[in-house]
Amino acid sequence: MTAKRVLVAYGTTHGATAGIAEQIGETLREDGLDAVVLPADDVDDVRGYDAVVLGGALYAGHWSGKAERCAERNADSLRHRPVWLFSSGPLDRSATEHDIPPVPSVARQMQLIGAREHKTFGGSITARTPGLLARSMLRQGKGGDYRDPDRIRTWAHHISGELATA
Ligand SMILES: Cc1cc2nc3c(=O)[nH]c(=O)nc-3n(C[C@H](O)[C@H](O)[C@H](O)COP(=O)(O)O)c2cc1C
C-alpha cells in the first residue's frame, strides 16, 4: 500500500510557525506518511494530497493572512479531504497549560472547510526575530520560545492515528 500523502502548509511572518510545521511534517514521516511541508503562499492546488494540515501565526488577534488566503483559495478541495488547522501565538505557557480555542477568523475557516480540529500552540519571539514591534515586546519582557515540541509531536501522532483509521 502506498503511504498517504499529507500537505503541511504554514503562514509565517518571522519563521516560528514554519518551525512548528516542520516538526509536524517530521513526525508524520516517522509515522510512515508521505508528508510535504510548504509555505501557504506556494500552495495553489491541494488535490494531490490525501489530507492537509494548515497553520498560521497570530497577529493582533488574527490568523496569518497567508494561511487564510490559502484556505480560501483551496476551499472547494479542502472540503473534500480531512483537514486540521493550527495557530501559533501565545508568548507564555498558556497554550501548554490548557486548550485555547481558535480566534474568530480561524473558527470561520474551520466551518467553511469542515476542518476536523484546531490546536493553538505557543509562539516564539527571540532576539533573532526582526521588526520593531518584536523588539519592543522583548524589551517589555514578553519574548521567548513557547512552541512546546512534546505537544506538537503528540498532536501530529494523533493526526497519523486518525489517518490510519480513515
Ligand atoms: C506585533 C505582534 C502581535 C502579536 N499578536 C498576537 C496575538 O494577537 N495573539 C497571539 O497569541 N500571539 C500574538 N503574537 C505572537 C506571535 O503570534 C508569535 O510570536 C508567533 O509565533 C509568530 O509566528 P511567526 O514567527 O511564524 O510569524 C504577536 C507578536 C507580535 C510581534
Short mmCIF file of N, CA, C and O and ligand atoms in Angstrom, two decimals, residues 10-20 56-62 64 66 87-91 94 100 103 120-126 129-135 137 142 144-147, ligand 1:
data_model
loop_
_atom_site.label_atom_id
_atom_site.label_comp_id
_atom_site.label_asym_id
_atom_site.label_seq_id
_atom_site.Cartn_x
_atom_site.Cartn_y
_atom_site.Cartn_z
N TYR A 10 2.02 26.36 5.97
CA TYR A 10 2.11 27.32 7.08
C TYR A 10 2.17 28.75 6.57
O TYR A 10 2.74 29.06 5.54
N GLY A 11 1.53 29.64 7.34
CA GLY A 11 1.62 31.08 7.10
C GLY A 11 2.42 31.70 8.22
O GLY A 11 1.99 31.68 9.37
N THR A 12 3.60 32.21 7.89
CA THR A 12 4.50 32.75 8.90
C THR A 12 4.92 34.16 8.54
O THR A 12 4.90 34.52 7.36
N THR A 13 5.30 34.94 9.53
CA THR A 13 5.97 36.21 9.25
C THR A 13 7.44 36.12 9.63
O THR A 13 8.31 36.53 8.88
N HIS A 14 7.71 35.52 10.79
CA HIS A 14 9.09 35.50 11.28
C HIS A 14 9.68 34.10 11.43
O HIS A 14 10.75 33.96 12.01
N GLY A 15 8.97 33.06 11.00
CA GLY A 15 9.58 31.73 10.98
C GLY A 15 9.16 30.78 12.08
O GLY A 15 9.37 29.58 11.96
N ALA A 16 8.54 31.26 13.16
CA ALA A 16 8.20 30.36 14.26
C ALA A 16 7.18 29.30 13.83
O ALA A 16 7.29 28.12 14.17
N THR A 17 6.22 29.71 13.02
CA THR A 17 5.17 28.77 12.58
C THR A 17 5.75 27.76 11.59
O THR A 17 5.32 26.60 11.55
N ALA A 18 6.73 28.20 10.82
CA ALA A 18 7.40 27.26 9.90
C ALA A 18 8.07 26.15 10.70
O ALA A 18 8.03 24.98 10.32
N GLY A 19 8.66 26.52 11.85
CA GLY A 19 9.32 25.52 12.69
C GLY A 19 8.31 24.49 13.21
O GLY A 19 8.61 23.29 13.24
N ILE A 20 7.13 24.95 13.58
CA ILE A 20 6.08 24.01 14.06
C ILE A 20 5.67 23.09 12.91
O ILE A 20 5.55 21.87 13.08
N GLY A 56 -1.16 28.89 10.94
CA GLY A 56 -0.82 30.30 10.76
C GLY A 56 -0.47 30.97 12.07
O GLY A 56 -0.97 30.59 13.13
N ALA A 57 0.42 31.96 11.98
CA ALA A 57 0.77 32.75 13.15
C ALA A 57 -0.39 33.68 13.50
O ALA A 57 -1.17 34.07 12.62
N LEU A 58 -0.48 34.05 14.77
CA LEU A 58 -1.50 35.02 15.22
C LEU A 58 -0.85 36.38 15.40
O LEU A 58 0.18 36.50 16.07
N TYR A 59 -1.46 37.39 14.80
CA TYR A 59 -1.02 38.77 14.98
C TYR A 59 -2.24 39.63 15.25
O TYR A 59 -3.19 39.62 14.46
N ALA A 60 -2.19 40.35 16.38
CA ALA A 60 -3.29 41.23 16.77
C ALA A 60 -4.65 40.53 16.67
O ALA A 60 -5.62 41.08 16.14
N GLY A 61 -4.70 39.30 17.16
CA GLY A 61 -5.96 38.57 17.21
C GLY A 61 -6.42 37.98 15.90
O GLY A 61 -7.55 37.48 15.81
N HIS A 62 -5.58 38.03 14.87
CA HIS A 62 -5.95 37.49 13.56
C HIS A 62 -4.98 36.41 13.12
O HIS A 62 -3.80 36.47 13.43
N SER A 64 -2.73 34.43 10.39
CA SER A 64 -1.90 34.87 9.26
C SER A 64 -2.73 34.99 7.98
O SER A 64 -3.44 34.05 7.59
N LYS A 66 -1.62 34.82 5.10
CA LYS A 66 -1.13 33.82 4.14
C LYS A 66 -1.90 32.51 4.31
O LYS A 66 -2.28 31.86 3.34
N SER A 87 -2.81 27.21 15.08
CA SER A 87 -2.36 28.60 15.21
C SER A 87 -1.14 28.60 16.09
O SER A 87 -1.01 27.77 16.99
N SER A 88 -0.26 29.57 15.85
CA SER A 88 0.90 29.72 16.72
C SER A 88 0.89 31.14 17.25
O SER A 88 0.80 32.08 16.47
N GLY A 89 0.91 31.29 18.57
CA GLY A 89 0.79 32.65 19.08
C GLY A 89 1.29 32.90 20.48
O GLY A 89 2.35 33.51 20.64
N PRO A 90 0.55 32.43 21.49
CA PRO A 90 0.79 32.91 22.85
C PRO A 90 2.26 32.86 23.28
O PRO A 90 2.94 31.84 23.11
N LEU A 91 2.72 33.98 23.83
CA LEU A 91 4.11 34.07 24.27
C LEU A 91 4.17 33.87 25.78
O LEU A 91 4.70 34.70 26.52
N SER A 94 0.45 29.52 28.41
CA SER A 94 -1.00 29.26 28.41
C SER A 94 -1.38 28.13 27.44
O SER A 94 -2.23 27.30 27.75
N ILE A 100 -6.57 26.35 23.91
CA ILE A 100 -7.01 27.71 23.58
C ILE A 100 -7.83 27.63 22.29
O ILE A 100 -7.34 27.12 21.27
N VAL A 103 -9.21 31.71 17.17
CA VAL A 103 -9.73 33.08 17.07
C VAL A 103 -10.87 33.05 16.04
O VAL A 103 -10.97 32.11 15.24
N THR A 120 -4.07 25.40 19.23
CA THR A 120 -3.23 26.59 19.39
C THR A 120 -1.94 26.18 20.08
O THR A 120 -1.99 25.56 21.16
N PHE A 121 -0.82 26.46 19.45
CA PHE A 121 0.49 26.21 20.06
C PHE A 121 1.10 27.54 20.49
O PHE A 121 0.82 28.60 19.89
N GLY A 122 1.97 27.48 21.51
CA GLY A 122 2.70 28.67 21.91
C GLY A 122 3.55 29.16 20.74
O GLY A 122 3.92 28.39 19.85
N GLY A 123 3.85 30.44 20.75
CA GLY A 123 4.64 31.02 19.67
C GLY A 123 6.07 31.30 20.11
O GLY A 123 6.51 30.82 21.16
N SER A 124 6.74 32.08 19.32
CA SER A 124 8.14 32.39 19.64
C SER A 124 8.54 33.76 19.12
O SER A 124 8.27 34.10 17.97
N ILE A 125 9.13 34.52 19.99
CA ILE A 125 9.82 35.75 19.57
C ILE A 125 11.15 35.75 20.31
O ILE A 125 11.18 35.60 21.53
N THR A 126 12.22 35.82 19.57
CA THR A 126 13.53 35.82 20.22
C THR A 126 14.33 37.02 19.70
O THR A 126 13.85 37.76 18.83
N THR A 129 14.31 37.55 16.08
CA THR A 129 13.10 37.95 15.35
C THR A 129 13.24 39.41 14.89
O THR A 129 13.45 40.29 15.73
N PRO A 130 13.13 39.66 13.58
CA PRO A 130 13.28 41.05 13.13
C PRO A 130 12.03 41.87 13.43
O PRO A 130 10.97 41.32 13.74
N GLY A 131 12.14 43.18 13.32
CA GLY A 131 10.96 44.04 13.43
C GLY A 131 10.95 44.85 14.72
O GLY A 131 11.35 44.37 15.78
N LEU A 132 10.45 46.08 14.59
CA LEU A 132 10.44 47.00 15.73
C LEU A 132 9.48 46.53 16.82
O LEU A 132 9.77 46.62 18.01
N LEU A 133 8.31 45.98 16.38
CA LEU A 133 7.32 45.55 17.38
C LEU A 133 7.84 44.38 18.20
O LEU A 133 7.66 44.32 19.41
N ALA A 134 8.51 43.45 17.51
CA ALA A 134 9.07 42.30 18.22
C ALA A 134 10.11 42.79 19.21
O ALA A 134 10.16 42.34 20.36
N ARG A 135 10.93 43.75 18.80
CA ARG A 135 11.98 44.26 19.68
C ARG A 135 11.35 44.96 20.90
O ARG A 135 11.80 44.78 22.02
N MET A 137 8.43 44.28 22.15
CA MET A 137 7.85 43.27 23.04
C MET A 137 8.94 42.63 23.89
O MET A 137 8.76 42.38 25.07
N LYS A 142 8.39 40.26 27.05
CA LYS A 142 7.33 39.37 26.54
C LYS A 142 7.83 38.28 25.59
O LYS A 142 7.04 37.57 24.99
N GLY A 144 10.37 34.95 24.09
CA GLY A 144 10.67 33.57 24.48
C GLY A 144 10.14 32.60 23.44
O GLY A 144 9.37 32.99 22.56
N ASP A 145 10.61 31.37 23.56
CA ASP A 145 10.15 30.32 22.63
C ASP A 145 9.23 29.38 23.41
O ASP A 145 9.69 28.61 24.25
N TYR A 146 7.94 29.45 23.12
CA TYR A 146 6.93 28.68 23.86
C TYR A 146 6.29 27.60 22.97
O TYR A 146 5.15 27.24 23.15
N ARG A 147 7.06 27.08 21.99
CA ARG A 147 6.43 26.20 21.00
C ARG A 147 6.16 24.78 21.48
O ARG A 147 5.41 24.07 20.85
C1 LIG B 1 3.17 42.63 16.81
C2 LIG B 1 2.81 41.26 17.32
C3 LIG B 1 1.48 40.94 17.58
C4 LIG B 1 1.14 39.66 18.09
N1 LIG B 1 -0.17 39.38 18.34
C5 LIG B 1 -0.50 38.17 18.88
C6 LIG B 1 -1.86 37.85 19.17
O1 LIG B 1 -2.79 38.62 18.95
N2 LIG B 1 -2.13 36.64 19.72
C7 LIG B 1 -1.14 35.73 20.00
O2 LIG B 1 -1.44 34.66 20.51
N3 LIG B 1 0.16 35.99 19.67
C8 LIG B 1 0.50 37.18 19.14
N4 LIG B 1 1.81 37.46 18.82
C9 LIG B 1 2.83 36.43 18.96
C10 LIG B 1 3.09 35.73 17.63
O3 LIG B 1 1.92 35.13 17.15
C11 LIG B 1 4.15 34.64 17.81
O4 LIG B 1 5.36 35.25 18.05
C12 LIG B 1 4.22 33.71 16.62
O5 LIG B 1 4.92 32.55 16.99
C13 LIG B 1 4.86 34.36 15.42
O6 LIG B 1 4.87 33.45 14.37
P1 LIG B 1 5.79 33.61 13.08
O7 LIG B 1 7.23 33.74 13.56
O8 LIG B 1 5.55 32.36 12.32
O9 LIG B 1 5.34 34.83 12.35
C14 LIG B 1 2.17 38.71 18.31
C15 LIG B 1 3.50 39.04 18.01
C16 LIG B 1 3.83 40.29 17.53
C17 LIG B 1 5.28 40.63 17.23
#
